[in-house]
Amino acid sequence: MSDPNTARTNRARPGPDAGRPRRRRRPRRWAVVVAVARAVLITVGLVTAYYLLPLDERGTAGASALLVCGLVAVLLVFGWEVRVIARSPHPRLRAVEALAATLVLFLVLFAGAYYLLDRSAPGSFSEPLTRTDALYFTLTTFSTVGYGDITAESQTGRVLTMLQMTGGLLLVGVAARVLASAVRAGLRRQRREPSARARSGADAGTPDEEAEP
């Protein structure tokens, strides 16, 4: 008969890989492809909606309502994405999707607001804006390129442009840090799960070992 003390010692002996640094789990190729595809679909969907929505029928009140509701939607989407990142098996990829969704929604929102403002109050900008012009002006303002071919002329247009500048700085600075913190939280959760499963498995095997003759 085998010595029960020897059996327990063998089971408790660490394996040859004990003490080695655990490699970070890399996302599989299909996960990368899915994340990139989602980001592209989100971008295409939001830009398509921007061109198809009947924005011409709204006035100044509609532009203000669109801006307020859109900013609330950006905050809600961003908060939901932060929670999803912390629980996702691939937090880095999920953060890329969240950044794409938040950024594109932010840009499309202001492009729509510029377009509605120009339609309801002609002369708000240096030239009449089409939807493409409004999106172009939004991108140049966000990227701080500022070509100068389209400029805000009215006080309302300049206030709206300043709001976009402030929101863009917050999006690049604060939002990026929040997403990075969510990614770190997700990675910590992944490291804790194998240890928790290992401890639960060891605890489940303890009564059987003590019951051995």
PDB file of C-alpha atoms in Angstrom:
ATOM      1  CA  MET A   1       0.000   0.000   0.000  1.00  0.00           C
ATOM      2  CA  SER A   2       1.186   3.538  -0.774  1.00  0.00           C
ATOM      3  CA  ASP A   3       1.951   5.857   2.070  1.00  0.00           C
ATOM      4  CA  PRO A   4      -0.821   8.502   2.283  1.00  0.00           C
ATOM      5  CA  ASN A   5       1.702  11.105   3.433  1.00  0.00           C
ATOM      6  CA  THR A   6       3.823  10.415   0.336  1.00  0.00           C
ATOM      7  CA  ALA A   7       0.758  10.672  -1.928  1.00  0.00           C
ATOM      8  CA  ARG A   8      -0.240  13.998  -0.448  1.00  0.00           C
ATOM      9  CA  THR A   9       3.339  15.262  -0.770  1.00  0.00           C
ATOM     10  CA  ASN A  10       3.457  14.293  -4.447  1.00  0.00           C
ATOM     11  CA  ARG A  11       0.169  16.003  -5.110  1.00  0.00           C
ATOM     12  CA  ALA A  12       1.301  19.177  -3.360  1.00  0.00           C
ATOM     13  CA  ARG A  13       4.687  19.225  -5.099  1.00  0.00           C
ATOM     14  CA  PRO A  14       4.851  22.089  -7.606  1.00  0.00           C
ATOM     15  CA  GLY A  15       5.290  21.229 -11.240  1.00  0.00           C
ATOM     16  CA  PRO A  16       8.275  22.099 -13.388  1.00  0.00           C
ATOM     17  CA  ASP A  17       6.590  25.328 -14.548  1.00  0.00           C
ATOM     18  CA  ALA A  18       6.033  26.615 -11.024  1.00  0.00           C
ATOM     19  CA  GLY A  19       7.633  29.942 -10.343  1.00  0.00           C
ATOM     20  CA  ARG A  20       7.931  30.851 -14.012  1.00  0.00           C
ATOM     21  CA  PRO A  21       6.278  34.106 -15.087  1.00  0.00           C
ATOM     22  CA  ARG A  22       2.912  33.402 -16.636  1.00  0.00           C
ATOM     23  CA  ARG A  23       2.661  34.458 -20.269  1.00  0.00           C
ATOM     24  CA  ARG A  24       0.006  36.951 -21.181  1.00  0.00           C
ATOM     25  CA  ARG A  25      -2.841  35.414 -23.039  1.00  0.00           C
ATOM     26  CA  ARG A  26      -2.903  36.827 -26.549  1.00  0.00           C
ATOM     27  CA  PRO A  27      -6.216  37.267 -28.361  1.00  0.00           C
ATOM     28  CA  ARG A  28      -6.862  34.811 -31.149  1.00  0.00           C
ATOM     29  CA  ARG A  29      -6.956  35.942 -34.733  1.00  0.00           C
ATOM     30  CA  TRP A  30     -10.717  35.560 -34.970  1.00  0.00           C
ATOM     31  CA  ALA A  31     -11.154  37.873 -31.973  1.00  0.00           C
ATOM     32  CA  VAL A  32      -8.997  40.521 -33.650  1.00  0.00           C
ATOM     33  CA  VAL A  33     -10.937  40.162 -36.899  1.00  0.00           C
ATOM     34  CA  VAL A  34     -14.268  40.452 -35.061  1.00  0.00           C
ATOM     35  CA  ALA A  35     -13.112  43.549 -33.154  1.00  0.00           C
ATOM     36  CA  VAL A  36     -11.902  45.287 -36.317  1.00  0.00           C
ATOM     37  CA  ALA A  37     -15.089  44.320 -38.170  1.00  0.00           C
ATOM     38  CA  ARG A  38     -17.257  45.730 -35.384  1.00  0.00           C
ATOM     39  CA  ALA A  39     -15.322  49.000 -35.338  1.00  0.00           C
ATOM     40  CA  VAL A  40     -15.693  49.336 -39.114  1.00  0.00           C
ATOM     41  CA  LEU A  41     -19.406  48.494 -39.007  1.00  0.00           C
ATOM     42  CA  ILE A  42     -20.001  51.018 -36.220  1.00  0.00           C
ATOM     43  CA  THR A  43     -18.232  53.715 -38.224  1.00  0.00           C
ATOM     44  CA  VAL A  44     -20.082  52.906 -41.445  1.00  0.00           C
ATOM     45  CA  GLY A  45     -23.433  52.681 -39.652  1.00  0.00           C
ATOM     46  CA  LEU A  46     -23.109  56.030 -37.882  1.00  0.00           C
ATOM     47  CA  VAL A  47     -21.869  57.876 -40.979  1.00  0.00           C
ATOM     48  CA  THR A  48     -24.652  56.311 -43.072  1.00  0.00           C
ATOM     49  CA  ALA A  49     -27.249  57.378 -40.499  1.00  0.00           C
ATOM     50  CA  TYR A  50     -25.807  60.898 -40.566  1.00  0.00           C
ATOM     51  CA  TYR A  51     -26.360  61.138 -44.324  1.00  0.00           C
ATOM     52  CA  LEU A  52     -29.801  59.485 -44.311  1.00  0.00           C
ATOM     53  CA  LEU A  53     -31.521  61.140 -41.342  1.00  0.00           C
ATOM     54  CA  PRO A  54     -33.973  63.925 -42.328  1.00  0.00           C
ATOM     55  CA  LEU A  55     -32.035  66.749 -40.691  1.00  0.00           C
ATOM     56  CA  ASP A  56     -33.348  69.389 -43.132  1.00  0.00           C
ATOM     57  CA  GLU A  57     -36.727  69.482 -41.425  1.00  0.00           C
ATOM     58  CA  ARG A  58     -35.369  70.654 -38.057  1.00  0.00           C
ATOM     59  CA  GLY A  59     -34.838  74.218 -36.890  1.00  0.00           C
ATOM     60  CA  THR A  60     -32.721  75.822 -34.203  1.00  0.00           C
ATOM     61  CA  ALA A  61     -34.654  74.065 -31.442  1.00  0.00           C
ATOM     62  CA  GLY A  62     -34.113  70.762 -33.224  1.00  0.00           C
ATOM     63  CA  ALA A  63     -30.382  71.419 -33.459  1.00  0.00           C
ATOM     64  CA  SER A  64     -30.178  72.168 -29.732  1.00  0.00           C
ATOM     65  CA  ALA A  65     -32.194  69.066 -28.864  1.00  0.00           C
ATOM     66  CA  LEU A  66     -30.041  66.938 -31.138  1.00  0.00           C
ATOM     67  CA  LEU A  67     -26.858  68.230 -29.512  1.00  0.00           C
ATOM     68  CA  VAL A  68     -28.057  67.719 -25.939  1.00  0.00           C
ATOM     69  CA  CYS A  69     -29.530  64.264 -26.578  1.00  0.00           C
ATOM     70  CA  GLY A  70     -26.458  63.276 -28.554  1.00  0.00           C
ATOM     71  CA  LEU A  71     -24.055  64.281 -25.776  1.00  0.00           C
ATOM     72  CA  VAL A  72     -26.124  62.300 -23.278  1.00  0.00           C
ATOM     73  CA  ALA A  73     -26.001  59.324 -25.654  1.00  0.00           C
ATOM     74  CA  VAL A  74     -22.213  59.643 -25.921  1.00  0.00           C
ATOM     75  CA  LEU A  75     -21.881  59.549 -22.122  1.00  0.00           C
ATOM     76  CA  LEU A  76     -24.240  56.579 -21.795  1.00  0.00           C
ATOM     77  CA  VAL A  77     -22.491  54.604 -24.533  1.00  0.00           C
ATOM     78  CA  PHE A  78     -19.097  55.368 -23.033  1.00  0.00           C
ATOM     79  CA  GLY A  79     -20.167  54.318 -19.524  1.00  0.00           C
ATOM     80  CA  TRP A  80     -21.644  51.072 -20.834  1.00  0.00           C
ATOM     81  CA  GLU A  81     -18.501  50.311 -22.817  1.00  0.00           C
ATOM     82  CA  VAL A  82     -16.294  50.838 -19.747  1.00  0.00           C
ATOM     83  CA  ARG A  83     -18.267  48.180 -17.860  1.00  0.00           C
ATOM     84  CA  VAL A  84     -18.107  45.794 -20.806  1.00  0.00           C
ATOM     85  CA  ILE A  85     -14.333  46.249 -21.134  1.00  0.00           C
ATOM     86  CA  ALA A  86     -13.728  45.274 -17.498  1.00  0.00           C
ATOM     87  CA  ARG A  87     -15.672  42.014 -18.015  1.00  0.00           C
ATOM     88  CA  SER A  88     -14.516  41.178 -21.531  1.00  0.00           C
ATOM     89  CA  PRO A  89     -12.110  38.260 -22.200  1.00  0.00           C
ATOM     90  CA  HIS A  90     -10.242  40.602 -24.575  1.00  0.00           C
ATOM     91  CA  PRO A  91     -10.278  44.008 -22.848  1.00  0.00           C
ATOM     92  CA  ARG A  92      -7.753  45.628 -25.199  1.00  0.00           C
ATOM     93  CA  LEU A  93      -9.778  44.787 -28.292  1.00  0.00           C
ATOM     94  CA  ARG A  94     -12.986  45.873 -26.609  1.00  0.00           C
ATOM     95  CA  ALA A  95     -11.358  49.194 -25.729  1.00  0.00           C
ATOM     96  CA  VAL A  96     -10.580  49.756 -29.414  1.00  0.00           C
ATOM     97  CA  GLU A  97     -14.239  49.156 -30.259  1.00  0.00           C
ATOM     98  CA  ALA A  98     -15.361  51.496 -27.476  1.00  0.00           C
ATOM     99  CA  LEU A  99     -13.028  54.256 -28.625  1.00  0.00           C
ATOM    100  CA  ALA A 100     -14.223  53.894 -32.214  1.00  0.00           C
ATOM    101  CA  ALA A 101     -17.897  54.013 -31.229  1.00  0.00           C
ATOM    102  CA  THR A 102     -17.473  56.983 -28.897  1.00  0.00           C
ATOM    103  CA  LEU A 103     -15.266  58.984 -31.256  1.00  0.00           C
ATOM    104  CA  VAL A 104     -17.389  58.470 -34.368  1.00  0.00           C
ATOM    105  CA  LEU A 105     -20.607  59.218 -32.471  1.00  0.00           C
ATOM    106  CA  PHE A 106     -19.042  62.407 -31.105  1.00  0.00           C
ATOM    107  CA  LEU A 107     -17.921  63.612 -34.541  1.00  0.00           C
ATOM    108  CA  VAL A 108     -21.181  62.747 -36.296  1.00  0.00           C
ATOM    109  CA  LEU A 109     -23.122  64.496 -33.543  1.00  0.00           C
ATOM    110  CA  PHE A 110     -21.311  67.802 -34.007  1.00  0.00           C
ATOM    111  CA  ALA A 111     -21.400  67.515 -37.784  1.00  0.00           C
ATOM    112  CA  GLY A 112     -25.176  67.208 -37.599  1.00  0.00           C
ATOM    113  CA  ALA A 113     -25.374  70.167 -35.229  1.00  0.00           C
ATOM    114  CA  TYR A 114     -23.277  72.338 -37.579  1.00  0.00           C
ATOM    115  CA  TYR A 115     -25.410  71.341 -40.536  1.00  0.00           C
ATOM    116  CA  LEU A 116     -28.668  72.119 -38.709  1.00  0.00           C
ATOM    117  CA  LEU A 117     -27.325  75.435 -37.489  1.00  0.00           C
ATOM    118  CA  ASP A 118     -26.377  76.489 -41.004  1.00  0.00           C
ATOM    119  CA  ARG A 119     -29.778  75.440 -42.348  1.00  0.00           C
ATOM    120  CA  SER A 120     -31.732  77.255 -39.631  1.00  0.00           C
ATOM    121  CA  ALA A 121     -29.492  80.333 -39.483  1.00  0.00           C
ATOM    122  CA  PRO A 122     -27.839  80.985 -42.857  1.00  0.00           C
ATOM    123  CA  GLY A 123     -24.578  82.883 -42.594  1.00  0.00           C
ATOM    124  CA  SER A 124     -23.445  81.087 -39.446  1.00  0.00           C
ATOM    125  CA  PHE A 125     -20.401  79.885 -41.391  1.00  0.00           C
ATOM    126  CA  SER A 126     -18.213  81.426 -44.045  1.00  0.00           C
ATOM    127  CA  GLU A 127     -19.993  79.374 -46.717  1.00  0.00           C
ATOM    128  CA  PRO A 128     -23.157  77.262 -46.913  1.00  0.00           C
ATOM    129  CA  LEU A 129     -22.583  73.777 -45.543  1.00  0.00           C
ATOM    130  CA  THR A 130     -23.568  70.510 -47.105  1.00  0.00           C
ATOM    131  CA  ARG A 131     -23.459  67.413 -44.947  1.00  0.00           C
ATOM    132  CA  THR A 132     -20.014  66.607 -46.270  1.00  0.00           C
ATOM    133  CA  ASP A 133     -18.862  70.158 -45.560  1.00  0.00           C
ATOM    134  CA  ALA A 134     -20.153  69.929 -41.993  1.00  0.00           C
ATOM    135  CA  LEU A 135     -18.374  66.613 -41.444  1.00  0.00           C
ATOM    136  CA  TYR A 136     -15.215  68.068 -42.996  1.00  0.00           C
ATOM    137  CA  PHE A 137     -15.348  71.100 -40.686  1.00  0.00           C
ATOM    138  CA  THR A 138     -15.885  68.785 -37.692  1.00  0.00           C
ATOM    139  CA  LEU A 139     -12.854  66.659 -38.557  1.00  0.00           C
ATOM    140  CA  THR A 140     -10.573  69.649 -39.147  1.00  0.00           C
ATOM    141  CA  THR A 141     -11.649  71.156 -35.833  1.00  0.00           C
ATOM    142  CA  PHE A 142     -11.160  67.891 -33.941  1.00  0.00           C
ATOM    143  CA  SER A 143      -7.741  67.239 -35.462  1.00  0.00           C
ATOM    144  CA  THR A 144      -6.725  70.879 -34.780  1.00  0.00           C
ATOM    145  CA  VAL A 145      -5.671  71.202 -38.432  1.00  0.00           C
ATOM    146  CA  GLY A 146      -7.974  74.134 -39.072  1.00  0.00           C
ATOM    147  CA  TYR A 147      -7.454  74.788 -42.778  1.00  0.00           C
ATOM    148  CA  GLY A 148      -9.428  78.009 -42.545  1.00  0.00           C
ATOM    149  CA  ASP A 149     -11.491  77.514 -45.705  1.00  0.00           C
ATOM    150  CA  ILE A 150     -14.612  77.084 -43.530  1.00  0.00           C
ATOM    151  CA  THR A 151     -14.936  79.188 -40.386  1.00  0.00           C
ATOM    152  CA  ALA A 152     -17.690  79.940 -37.889  1.00  0.00           C
ATOM    153  CA  GLU A 153     -19.056  83.461 -38.410  1.00  0.00           C
ATOM    154  CA  SER A 154     -21.949  83.722 -35.949  1.00  0.00           C
ATOM    155  CA  GLN A 155     -21.688  83.732 -32.165  1.00  0.00           C
ATOM    156  CA  THR A 156     -23.718  80.527 -31.967  1.00  0.00           C
ATOM    157  CA  GLY A 157     -21.439  78.803 -34.440  1.00  0.00           C
ATOM    158  CA  ARG A 158     -18.343  79.850 -32.520  1.00  0.00           C
ATOM    159  CA  VAL A 159     -19.815  78.698 -29.199  1.00  0.00           C
ATOM    160  CA  LEU A 160     -20.665  75.344 -30.786  1.00  0.00           C
ATOM    161  CA  THR A 161     -17.142  75.070 -32.163  1.00  0.00           C
ATOM    162  CA  MET A 162     -15.655  75.820 -28.739  1.00  0.00           C
ATOM    163  CA  LEU A 163     -17.872  73.120 -27.235  1.00  0.00           C
ATOM    164  CA  GLN A 164     -16.487  70.636 -29.739  1.00  0.00           C
ATOM    165  CA  MET A 165     -12.906  71.685 -28.956  1.00  0.00           C
ATOM    166  CA  THR A 166     -13.497  71.226 -25.229  1.00  0.00           C
ATOM    167  CA  GLY A 167     -15.239  67.907 -25.734  1.00  0.00           C
ATOM    168  CA  GLY A 168     -12.454  66.716 -28.019  1.00  0.00           C
ATOM    169  CA  LEU A 169      -9.817  67.490 -25.398  1.00  0.00           C
ATOM    170  CA  LEU A 170     -11.829  65.624 -22.769  1.00  0.00           C
ATOM    171  CA  LEU A 171     -12.340  62.700 -25.124  1.00  0.00           C
ATOM    172  CA  VAL A 172      -8.630  62.410 -25.900  1.00  0.00           C
ATOM    173  CA  GLY A 173      -7.431  62.991 -22.336  1.00  0.00           C
ATOM    174  CA  VAL A 174      -9.962  61.818 -19.755  1.00  0.00           C
ATOM    175  CA  ALA A 175     -11.734  59.170 -21.827  1.00  0.00           C
ATOM    176  CA  ALA A 176      -8.456  57.557 -22.897  1.00  0.00           C
ATOM    177  CA  ARG A 177      -7.375  57.255 -19.260  1.00  0.00           C
ATOM    178  CA  VAL A 178     -10.720  55.786 -18.235  1.00  0.00           C
ATOM    179  CA  LEU A 179     -10.499  53.191 -21.010  1.00  0.00           C
ATOM    180  CA  ALA A 180      -6.923  52.345 -19.987  1.00  0.00           C
ATOM    181  CA  SER A 181      -8.071  51.840 -16.387  1.00  0.00           C
ATOM    182  CA  ALA A 182     -10.886  49.572 -17.584  1.00  0.00           C
ATOM    183  CA  VAL A 183      -8.390  47.527 -19.613  1.00  0.00           C
ATOM    184  CA  ARG A 184      -6.147  47.110 -16.560  1.00  0.00           C
ATOM    185  CA  ALA A 185      -9.142  46.048 -14.471  1.00  0.00           C
ATOM    186  CA  GLY A 186     -10.069  43.448 -17.070  1.00  0.00           C
ATOM    187  CA  LEU A 187      -6.523  42.085 -17.169  1.00  0.00           C
ATOM    188  CA  ARG A 188      -6.408  41.851 -13.352  1.00  0.00           C
ATOM    189  CA  ARG A 189      -9.682  39.946 -13.388  1.00  0.00           C
ATOM    190  CA  GLN A 190      -8.256  37.485 -15.895  1.00  0.00           C
ATOM    191  CA  ARG A 191      -5.215  36.871 -13.665  1.00  0.00           C
ATOM    192  CA  ARG A 192      -7.408  36.267 -10.607  1.00  0.00           C
ATOM    193  CA  GLU A 193      -9.711  33.771 -12.277  1.00  0.00           C
ATOM    194  CA  PRO A 194      -7.117  30.965 -12.845  1.00  0.00           C
ATOM    195  CA  SER A 195      -5.882  31.367  -9.249  1.00  0.00           C
ATOM    196  CA  ALA A 196      -9.431  31.204  -7.920  1.00  0.00           C
ATOM    197  CA  ARG A 197     -10.174  28.077  -9.966  1.00  0.00           C
ATOM    198  CA  ALA A 198      -6.956  26.481  -8.769  1.00  0.00           C
ATOM    199  CA  ARG A 199      -7.790  27.217  -5.123  1.00  0.00           C
ATOM    200  CA  SER A 200     -11.331  25.916  -5.489  1.00  0.00           C
ATOM    201  CA  GLY A 201     -10.022  22.726  -7.094  1.00  0.00           C
ATOM    202  CA  ALA A 202      -7.511  22.235  -4.290  1.00  0.00           C
ATOM    203  CA  ASP A 203     -10.188  22.829  -1.648  1.00  0.00           C
ATOM    204  CA  ALA A 204     -12.496  20.349  -3.337  1.00  0.00           C
ATOM    205  CA  GLY A 205      -9.777  17.665  -3.281  1.00  0.00           C
ATOM    206  CA  THR A 206      -8.810  18.127   0.388  1.00  0.00           C
ATOM    207  CA  PRO A 207     -11.632  16.052   1.990  1.00  0.00           C
ATOM    208  CA  ASP A 208     -10.897  13.105  -0.294  1.00  0.00           C
ATOM    209  CA  GLU A 209      -7.236  13.189   0.585  1.00  0.00           C
ATOM    210  CA  GLU A 210      -7.930  13.207   4.319  1.00  0.00           C
ATOM    211  CA  ALA A 211     -10.325  10.310   3.925  1.00  0.00           C
ATOM    212  CA  GLU A 212      -7.677   8.075   2.381  1.00  0.00           C
ATOM    213  CA  PRO A 213      -6.625   5.171   4.626  1.00  0.00           C
TER     214      PRO A 213
END
